[in-house]
């Protein structure tokens, strides 16, 4: 929308569509209705708190299953009167039960619940769906990195430490570094169990136990959460869920986002150095005044949006674990931005994916850097000199190479002057080039795929 307040619902709406159905106001209300209906079914059917043997479960399910935007608007109209969002959902369901001829059960809606029993379970369900979307995006990103790693695993490349020429690697190995790092976080997010509670006003089942002391409410609530909602029950709470599972997920997403920013900046740098070229799309403009430019905008976009995502997720992680005494409402308004954090994260991943899809290796530039930096062989040469007992190996190579360019002949002359290195090893030293001095980089790529 051209008049959208945030980029999530305006410029980048196409990149966040799947998240909107989960985390929007409509998504939140729909999940609340689902939880209320499931709880109603549980207390009437599983716990049999009232004698409704002929209860039409299909009619109850339809309230949640057919819930649509028009229903959500009805809830918001009710909220205008109640000034309470969860109570509005309760009244909406009661109205639906009246329409379905089920008025005799409507006072069982929201039985013994506090608002956060419905809210925390709803957000838990939303978080579960959100993390599935995030993991799917990360796994696609990992796959693309792995493909690049296989494609370029044997291509030597000069490294840069502190921005300066350093011991060579292979292009593929550098992609695998990022794939491995992101894989760790994707697995953590995927395996994390989302926690939820339904235990009353201060977390002690007070009302439940008062009216039905014969029921094991601790076991019952655990069963409801695990079987009906497919979530992990949490027992020790105040009125609110302490939100550790949200923090678990978001902290892993923060680390994944930081890693992707690291890649964004590296790719930006490699494009600047000419190591990668970007495919040109007909009709696109790189600069309003410089027609020649093809800017690394996708990686820049990813970096910027990931920065916003990290800021939001860090605040959510810390804020949502705090509540004054048994309850305050400062978490409620913050939770409404959970979808925004996921949205900026999704934009960041998708733009990094887009950037990767447009780059091609520039072998000529990479090879030229290797050929022009013979001083990279100072490391293996001084190491060999140590092995064979040459005097002052580091200092002699430092004098030859530090801060100055040398060529192949300079190195050969230096090797000829060594006194303790055997002739056959001197031959190896003369044959070594920056291009072949890549250690076990290719092997490490192979090990990654064997372990995966």
Coordinates of C-alpha atoms in Angstrom, one line a residue:
X1 CA 0.0 0.0 0.0
X2 CA 1.3 3.4 -1.0
X3 CA 0.1 4.9 2.3
X4 CA 1.4 2.2 4.6
X5 CA 3.1 3.4 7.7
X6 CA 5.8 0.8 7.7
X7 CA 7.9 -0.8 5.0
X8 CA 6.6 -4.2 6.0
X9 CA 3.1 -3.5 4.8
X10 CA 4.1 -1.2 2.0
X11 CA 7.3 -1.5 0.0
X12 CA 8.1 -5.0 1.2
X13 CA 4.6 -6.4 1.6
X14 CA 5.3 -9.0 -1.2
X15 CA 8.2 -10.4 0.9
X16 CA 6.1 -10.8 4.1
X17 CA 2.8 -12.2 2.8
X18 CA 3.1 -15.6 4.6
X19 CA 3.9 -13.9 7.9
X20 CA 0.9 -11.5 7.7
X21 CA -1.6 -14.4 8.0
X22 CA 0.2 -15.5 11.2
X23 CA 1.2 -12.4 13.0
X24 CA -1.4 -9.8 11.9
X25 CA -4.2 -8.6 14.2
X26 CA -6.4 -11.0 12.2
X27 CA -3.9 -13.8 12.8
X28 CA -3.8 -13.1 16.5
X29 CA -7.6 -13.0 16.9
X30 CA -8.0 -16.2 14.8
X31 CA -5.5 -18.1 17.1
X32 CA -7.4 -16.8 20.2
X33 CA -10.6 -18.2 18.8
X34 CA -9.0 -21.5 18.1
X35 CA -7.6 -21.8 21.6
X36 CA -10.9 -20.8 23.2
X37 CA -12.8 -23.5 21.2
X38 CA -10.2 -26.1 22.0
X39 CA -10.3 -25.3 25.7
X40 CA -14.2 -25.4 25.6
X41 CA -14.0 -28.9 23.9
X42 CA -11.5 -30.1 26.4
X43 CA -13.4 -29.2 29.5
X44 CA -16.7 -30.5 28.2
X45 CA -15.6 -33.6 26.3
X46 CA -12.3 -34.7 27.9
X47 CA -13.0 -33.5 31.5
X48 CA -16.8 -33.8 31.2
X49 CA -17.4 -30.9 33.5
X50 CA -21.0 -30.7 32.3
X51 CA -23.4 -33.3 31.0
X52 CA -23.5 -32.5 27.3
X53 CA -23.4 -35.9 25.8
X54 CA -24.9 -34.9 22.5
X55 CA -22.6 -32.0 22.0
X56 CA -22.1 -31.2 18.3
X57 CA -18.3 -31.0 18.1
X58 CA -18.4 -30.2 14.4
X59 CA -20.4 -27.0 15.0
X60 CA -17.8 -25.9 17.6
X61 CA -14.9 -26.7 15.2
X62 CA -16.6 -24.7 12.5
X63 CA -16.4 -21.5 14.6
X64 CA -12.6 -21.7 14.5
X65 CA -12.2 -23.3 11.1
X66 CA -14.4 -20.9 9.2
X67 CA -13.2 -17.8 11.0
X68 CA -12.4 -15.1 8.4
X69 CA -11.7 -11.4 8.0
X70 CA -15.4 -10.5 8.5
X71 CA -15.5 -12.4 11.8
X72 CA -12.4 -10.6 12.9
X73 CA -14.1 -7.3 12.1
X74 CA -17.0 -8.4 14.3
X75 CA -14.6 -9.1 17.2
X76 CA -13.0 -5.6 16.8
X77 CA -16.5 -4.1 16.9
X78 CA -17.2 -5.9 20.2
X79 CA -13.8 -4.7 21.5
X80 CA -14.9 -1.1 21.0
X81 CA -17.4 -1.7 23.7
X82 CA -15.4 -3.9 26.0
X83 CA -12.1 -2.2 25.6
X84 CA -10.6 -5.7 26.2
X85 CA -9.4 -7.7 23.2
X86 CA -9.7 -11.2 24.8
X87 CA -13.1 -10.5 26.4
X88 CA -14.2 -9.5 22.9
X89 CA -13.2 -12.9 21.6
X90 CA -15.2 -14.6 24.4
X91 CA -18.3 -12.5 23.6
X92 CA -17.9 -13.3 19.8
X93 CA -17.8 -17.0 20.5
X94 CA -20.9 -16.8 22.8
X95 CA -22.8 -15.0 20.0
X96 CA -21.8 -17.7 17.6
X97 CA -23.0 -20.4 20.0
X98 CA -26.4 -18.6 20.3
X99 CA -26.6 -18.6 16.5
X100 CA -25.8 -22.3 16.4
X101 CA -28.4 -23.2 19.1
X102 CA -25.7 -24.0 21.7
X103 CA -26.6 -21.3 24.2
X104 CA -26.7 -23.8 27.0
X105 CA -22.9 -24.2 26.9
X106 CA -21.8 -20.6 26.3
X107 CA -21.0 -19.8 30.0
X108 CA -18.3 -22.5 29.8
X109 CA -16.4 -20.4 27.3
X110 CA -13.2 -19.1 28.9
X111 CA -13.8 -21.3 31.9
X112 CA -11.3 -20.4 34.8
X113 CA -9.1 -18.6 32.3
X114 CA -7.2 -15.4 32.6
X115 CA -6.6 -13.4 29.5
X116 CA -3.0 -14.5 29.2
X117 CA -4.0 -18.2 29.2
X118 CA -5.5 -17.4 25.8
X119 CA -2.8 -14.9 24.8
X120 CA 0.3 -16.9 25.6
X121 CA -1.1 -20.0 24.0
X122 CA -2.1 -18.0 20.9
X123 CA 1.3 -16.4 20.6
X124 CA 3.0 -19.8 21.2
X125 CA 1.1 -21.2 18.2
X126 CA 2.0 -18.1 16.2
X127 CA 5.7 -18.4 17.2
X128 CA 5.7 -22.1 16.2
X129 CA 4.4 -21.2 12.7
X130 CA 6.8 -18.2 12.5
X131 CA 9.8 -20.3 13.4
X132 CA 8.9 -22.8 10.7
X133 CA 8.8 -20.1 8.1
X134 CA 12.2 -18.7 9.4
X135 CA 13.8 -22.2 9.3
X136 CA 12.5 -22.8 5.8
X137 CA 14.1 -19.6 4.6
X138 CA 17.4 -20.3 6.4
X139 CA 17.5 -23.8 5.0
X140 CA 17.0 -22.5 1.5
X141 CA 19.8 -20.0 2.1
X142 CA 22.0 -22.8 3.4
X143 CA 21.3 -24.8 0.3
X144 CA 22.3 -21.9 -2.0
X145 CA 25.5 -21.4 0.0
X146 CA 26.2 -25.2 -0.4
X147 CA 25.7 -25.0 -4.1
X148 CA 28.2 -22.1 -4.3
X149 CA 30.6 -24.0 -2.2
X150 CA 30.5 -27.1 -4.4
X151 CA 30.7 -25.0 -7.6
X152 CA 33.8 -23.1 -6.3
X153 CA 35.4 -25.5 -3.9
X154 CA 38.6 -25.8 -6.0
X155 CA 39.0 -22.1 -7.0
X156 CA 41.9 -20.6 -5.1
X157 CA 41.4 -17.1 -3.7
X158 CA 43.7 -14.7 -1.8
X159 CA 42.3 -14.2 1.7
X160 CA 42.3 -10.9 3.5
X161 CA 43.0 -10.5 7.2
X162 CA 42.7 -6.9 8.5
X163 CA 41.9 -6.1 4.9
X164 CA 45.4 -7.0 3.8
X165 CA 46.6 -9.9 1.6
X166 CA 46.8 -13.1 3.6
X167 CA 47.1 -16.9 3.3
X168 CA 45.0 -18.2 0.3
X169 CA 41.8 -20.2 0.7
X170 CA 39.3 -21.4 -1.8
X171 CA 36.1 -19.6 -2.7
X172 CA 34.1 -22.7 -1.9
X173 CA 35.6 -23.0 1.6
X174 CA 34.5 -19.4 2.4
X175 CA 30.9 -20.2 1.4
X176 CA 31.0 -23.4 3.6
X177 CA 32.1 -21.3 6.6
X178 CA 28.8 -19.4 6.4
X179 CA 26.7 -22.4 5.6
X180 CA 28.0 -24.2 8.7
X181 CA 27.4 -21.2 10.9
X182 CA 23.8 -20.7 9.8
X183 CA 23.1 -24.4 9.9
X184 CA 23.8 -24.4 13.6
X185 CA 21.2 -21.8 14.3
X186 CA 18.6 -23.2 11.9
X187 CA 18.8 -26.5 13.8
X188 CA 18.5 -24.8 17.1
X189 CA 15.4 -22.9 16.0
X190 CA 13.9 -26.0 14.4
X191 CA 14.4 -28.2 17.5
X192 CA 13.3 -25.6 20.1
X193 CA 10.0 -26.6 21.7
X194 CA 7.6 -23.7 22.2
X195 CA 6.2 -23.5 25.7
X196 CA 2.7 -22.5 26.8
X197 CA 0.6 -22.4 30.0
X198 CA -3.0 -22.4 31.0
X199 CA -3.1 -22.1 34.8
X200 CA -5.2 -19.1 35.8
X201 CA -4.8 -15.6 37.2
X202 CA -1.5 -16.1 39.1
X203 CA -0.4 -19.5 37.8
X204 CA -1.7 -21.7 40.6
X205 CA -5.0 -23.1 39.2
X206 CA -6.9 -21.3 42.0
X207 CA -10.3 -21.0 40.4
X208 CA -10.0 -24.5 38.7
X209 CA -9.2 -26.2 42.0
X210 CA -11.8 -24.2 44.0
X211 CA -14.8 -25.5 41.9
X212 CA -13.3 -28.9 41.0
X213 CA -10.8 -30.0 43.7
X214 CA -11.1 -33.6 42.6
X215 CA -9.5 -33.0 39.2
X216 CA -5.8 -33.1 38.8
X217 CA -5.5 -29.7 37.1
X218 CA -1.8 -29.7 36.7
X219 CA -2.0 -33.0 34.7
X220 CA -5.1 -31.8 32.8
X221 CA -3.5 -28.5 31.7
X222 CA -0.4 -30.3 30.6
X223 CA -2.5 -32.7 28.6
X224 CA -4.4 -29.9 27.0
X225 CA -1.3 -28.1 25.9
X226 CA 0.5 -31.1 24.6
X227 CA -2.3 -33.0 22.9
X228 CA -4.7 -30.3 21.8
X229 CA -2.2 -27.5 21.0
X230 CA 0.9 -29.6 20.3
X231 CA 3.0 -27.3 22.5
X232 CA 5.4 -27.9 25.4
X233 CA 3.6 -27.4 28.8
X234 CA 5.2 -25.0 31.3
X235 CA 4.2 -25.2 35.0
X236 CA 6.0 -22.5 36.8
X237 CA 4.6 -19.1 35.9
X238 CA 2.9 -16.1 37.3
X239 CA -0.2 -14.8 35.5
X240 CA 2.1 -14.6 32.4
X241 CA 4.2 -17.0 30.6
X242 CA 7.9 -16.0 31.3
X243 CA 8.5 -16.3 27.5
X244 CA 11.7 -18.2 27.6
X245 CA 10.9 -20.1 24.5
X246 CA 10.4 -16.8 22.6
X247 CA 13.8 -15.8 23.8
X248 CA 15.3 -19.2 22.8
X249 CA 14.0 -18.8 19.2
X250 CA 14.8 -15.1 18.8
X251 CA 18.4 -15.4 20.3
X252 CA 19.1 -18.0 17.7
X253 CA 17.6 -15.8 15.0
X254 CA 19.8 -12.9 16.2
X255 CA 22.9 -15.1 15.7
X256 CA 21.7 -16.2 12.3
X257 CA 21.0 -12.6 11.3
X258 CA 24.4 -11.5 12.5
X259 CA 26.0 -14.2 10.4
X260 CA 24.0 -13.2 7.4
X261 CA 25.2 -9.6 7.9
X262 CA 28.7 -10.9 8.0
X263 CA 28.2 -12.6 4.7
X264 CA 26.4 -9.5 3.2
X265 CA 29.5 -7.4 4.1
X266 CA 31.9 -9.9 2.7
X267 CA 30.0 -10.2 -0.6
X268 CA 29.8 -6.4 -0.8
X269 CA 33.6 -6.3 -0.4
X270 CA 34.3 -9.1 -2.9
X271 CA 32.0 -7.4 -5.4
X272 CA 33.9 -4.1 -4.8
X273 CA 37.2 -5.9 -5.3
X274 CA 35.9 -7.4 -8.6
X275 CA 36.0 -11.0 -7.3
X276 CA 32.3 -11.3 -8.2
X277 CA 30.4 -9.8 -11.1
X278 CA 26.7 -9.1 -10.9
X279 CA 24.3 -10.1 -13.6
X280 CA 22.7 -7.1 -15.2
X281 CA 19.0 -7.0 -15.5
X282 CA 17.6 -5.1 -18.5
X283 CA 15.9 -1.9 -17.6
X284 CA 17.4 -1.6 -14.1
X285 CA 19.3 1.6 -13.1
X286 CA 22.3 1.5 -10.7
X287 CA 22.7 5.2 -10.2
X288 CA 20.6 8.3 -11.0
X289 CA 23.8 10.0 -12.4
X290 CA 26.3 7.3 -13.1
X291 CA 25.0 5.0 -15.8
X292 CA 27.8 2.5 -15.5
X293 CA 27.0 1.4 -12.0
X294 CA 25.7 -2.0 -10.9
X295 CA 25.4 -1.7 -7.2
X296 CA 25.3 -4.6 -4.6
X297 CA 21.9 -3.4 -3.4
X298 CA 20.5 -6.8 -2.4
X299 CA 23.3 -7.4 0.1
X300 CA 23.0 -3.8 1.3
X301 CA 19.2 -4.2 1.7
X302 CA 19.7 -7.5 3.6
X303 CA 22.3 -5.9 5.9
X304 CA 20.0 -3.0 6.7
X305 CA 16.9 -5.0 7.4
X306 CA 18.8 -7.6 9.4
X307 CA 20.0 -4.8 11.6
X308 CA 16.5 -3.7 12.3
X309 CA 15.5 -7.3 13.0
X310 CA 18.3 -7.8 15.5
X311 CA 17.4 -4.6 17.3
X312 CA 13.8 -5.6 17.6
X313 CA 14.6 -9.2 18.6
X314 CA 17.0 -8.2 21.2
X315 CA 14.4 -5.9 22.8
X316 CA 11.8 -8.7 22.6
X317 CA 14.1 -11.2 24.2
X318 CA 14.9 -9.1 27.2
X319 CA 11.6 -7.3 27.7
X320 CA 9.3 -10.3 27.5
X321 CA 11.1 -12.1 30.3
X322 CA 10.2 -9.3 32.7
X323 CA 6.9 -8.6 34.5
X324 CA 6.2 -6.6 37.7
X325 CA 5.1 -8.9 40.4
X326 CA 2.6 -11.4 39.0
X327 CA 1.5 -9.3 36.0
X328 CA 1.8 -6.0 34.2
X329 CA 0.7 -5.1 30.7
X330 CA 4.0 -3.7 29.3
X331 CA 4.6 -7.1 27.6
X332 CA 1.3 -7.0 25.7
X333 CA 2.1 -4.1 23.5
X334 CA 5.6 -5.4 22.8
X335 CA 4.4 -8.8 21.8
X336 CA 2.4 -7.2 19.0
X337 CA 5.7 -6.4 17.3
X338 CA 6.8 -10.1 17.2
X339 CA 5.6 -10.3 13.6
X340 CA 7.6 -7.2 12.7
X341 CA 10.8 -8.9 13.9
X342 CA 10.0 -11.9 11.8
X343 CA 9.1 -9.7 8.9
X344 CA 12.4 -7.8 8.9
X345 CA 14.3 -11.1 9.3
X346 CA 12.5 -12.6 6.3
X347 CA 13.3 -9.6 4.2
X348 CA 16.9 -9.8 5.2
X349 CA 17.2 -13.5 4.2
X350 CA 15.3 -13.1 1.0
X351 CA 17.4 -10.2 -0.2
X352 CA 20.6 -12.1 0.6
X353 CA 19.2 -15.0 -1.4
X354 CA 18.5 -12.6 -4.2
X355 CA 22.0 -11.2 -4.1
X356 CA 23.6 -14.7 -4.2
X357 CA 21.5 -15.6 -7.2
X358 CA 22.9 -12.6 -9.2
X359 CA 26.7 -13.1 -8.6
X360 CA 29.2 -14.8 -10.9
X361 CA 32.8 -15.4 -10.1
X362 CA 35.4 -13.3 -11.9
X363 CA 38.3 -15.8 -12.2
X364 CA 40.6 -13.3 -13.9
X365 CA 40.6 -10.8 -11.1
X366 CA 41.0 -13.5 -8.4
X367 CA 43.9 -15.1 -10.3
X368 CA 45.6 -11.7 -10.8
X369 CA 45.6 -11.0 -7.1
X370 CA 47.2 -14.4 -6.4
X371 CA 49.9 -13.8 -9.1
X372 CA 50.6 -10.3 -7.8
X373 CA 51.1 -11.3 -4.2
X374 CA 54.0 -13.7 -4.2
X375 CA 54.8 -12.5 -0.6
X376 CA 52.0 -14.8 0.5
X377 CA 54.6 -17.5 0.4
X378 CA 56.5 -16.0 3.3
X379 CA 54.4 -18.0 5.7
X380 CA 55.1 -21.5 4.4
X381 CA 58.8 -20.7 3.6
X382 CA 59.6 -19.4 7.1
X383 CA 57.7 -22.4 8.6
X384 CA 59.9 -24.8 6.5
X385 CA 63.0 -22.9 7.5
X386 CA 62.1 -23.5 11.2
X387 CA 61.7 -27.2 10.5
X388 CA 65.2 -27.5 9.0
X389 CA 67.0 -25.3 11.5
X390 CA 67.6 -22.2 9.5
X391 CA 68.6 -19.2 11.5
X392 CA 66.1 -16.4 12.1
X393 CA 63.6 -17.6 9.5
X394 CA 60.8 -15.2 10.4
X395 CA 63.0 -12.2 10.6
X396 CA 64.7 -13.0 7.2
X397 CA 61.3 -13.4 5.5
X398 CA 60.1 -10.2 7.1
X399 CA 63.0 -8.3 5.8
X400 CA 62.3 -9.7 2.3
X401 CA 58.6 -9.2 2.1
X402 CA 57.1 -6.8 4.7
X403 CA 55.4 -3.8 3.1
X404 CA 56.9 -4.5 -0.4
X405 CA 56.1 -6.4 -3.5
X406 CA 58.3 -9.3 -4.6
X407 CA 58.2 -11.6 -7.6
X408 CA 58.8 -15.2 -8.3
X409 CA 62.4 -14.7 -9.1
X410 CA 63.0 -13.0 -5.7
X411 CA 61.6 -16.0 -3.9
X412 CA 63.7 -18.4 -6.0
X413 CA 66.9 -16.5 -5.2
X414 CA 66.0 -16.5 -1.5
X415 CA 65.5 -20.3 -1.6
X416 CA 68.8 -20.8 -3.3
X417 CA 70.5 -19.0 -0.5
X418 CA 69.2 -21.3 2.2
X419 CA 71.9 -23.5 3.8
X420 CA 70.1 -26.2 5.8
X421 CA 67.0 -26.9 3.7
X422 CA 67.5 -30.1 1.6
X423 CA 67.6 -29.8 -2.2
X424 CA 64.5 -31.8 -2.7
X425 CA 62.5 -29.6 -0.3
X426 CA 64.0 -26.5 -2.0
X427 CA 62.5 -27.8 -5.2
X428 CA 59.1 -28.1 -3.5
X429 CA 59.4 -24.5 -2.3
X430 CA 60.2 -23.2 -5.8
X431 CA 57.2 -25.1 -7.2
X432 CA 54.9 -23.6 -4.7
X433 CA 52.7 -20.7 -5.8
X434 CA 50.0 -18.7 -4.0
X435 CA 47.5 -20.5 -6.3
X436 CA 48.5 -24.0 -5.0
X437 CA 49.0 -22.8 -1.4
X438 CA 45.5 -23.5 -0.2
X439 CA 46.1 -26.2 2.5
X440 CA 43.2 -28.5 3.1
X441 CA 40.5 -26.0 2.1
X442 CA 38.9 -28.4 -0.4
X443 CA 39.0 -31.3 2.1
X444 CA 37.1 -29.1 4.6
X445 CA 34.4 -28.6 2.1
X446 CA 34.2 -32.4 1.5
X447 CA 34.1 -33.0 5.3
X448 CA 31.1 -30.6 5.7
X449 CA 29.0 -32.6 3.3
X450 CA 30.0 -35.9 4.8
X451 CA 29.0 -34.7 8.3
X452 CA 25.8 -33.1 7.2

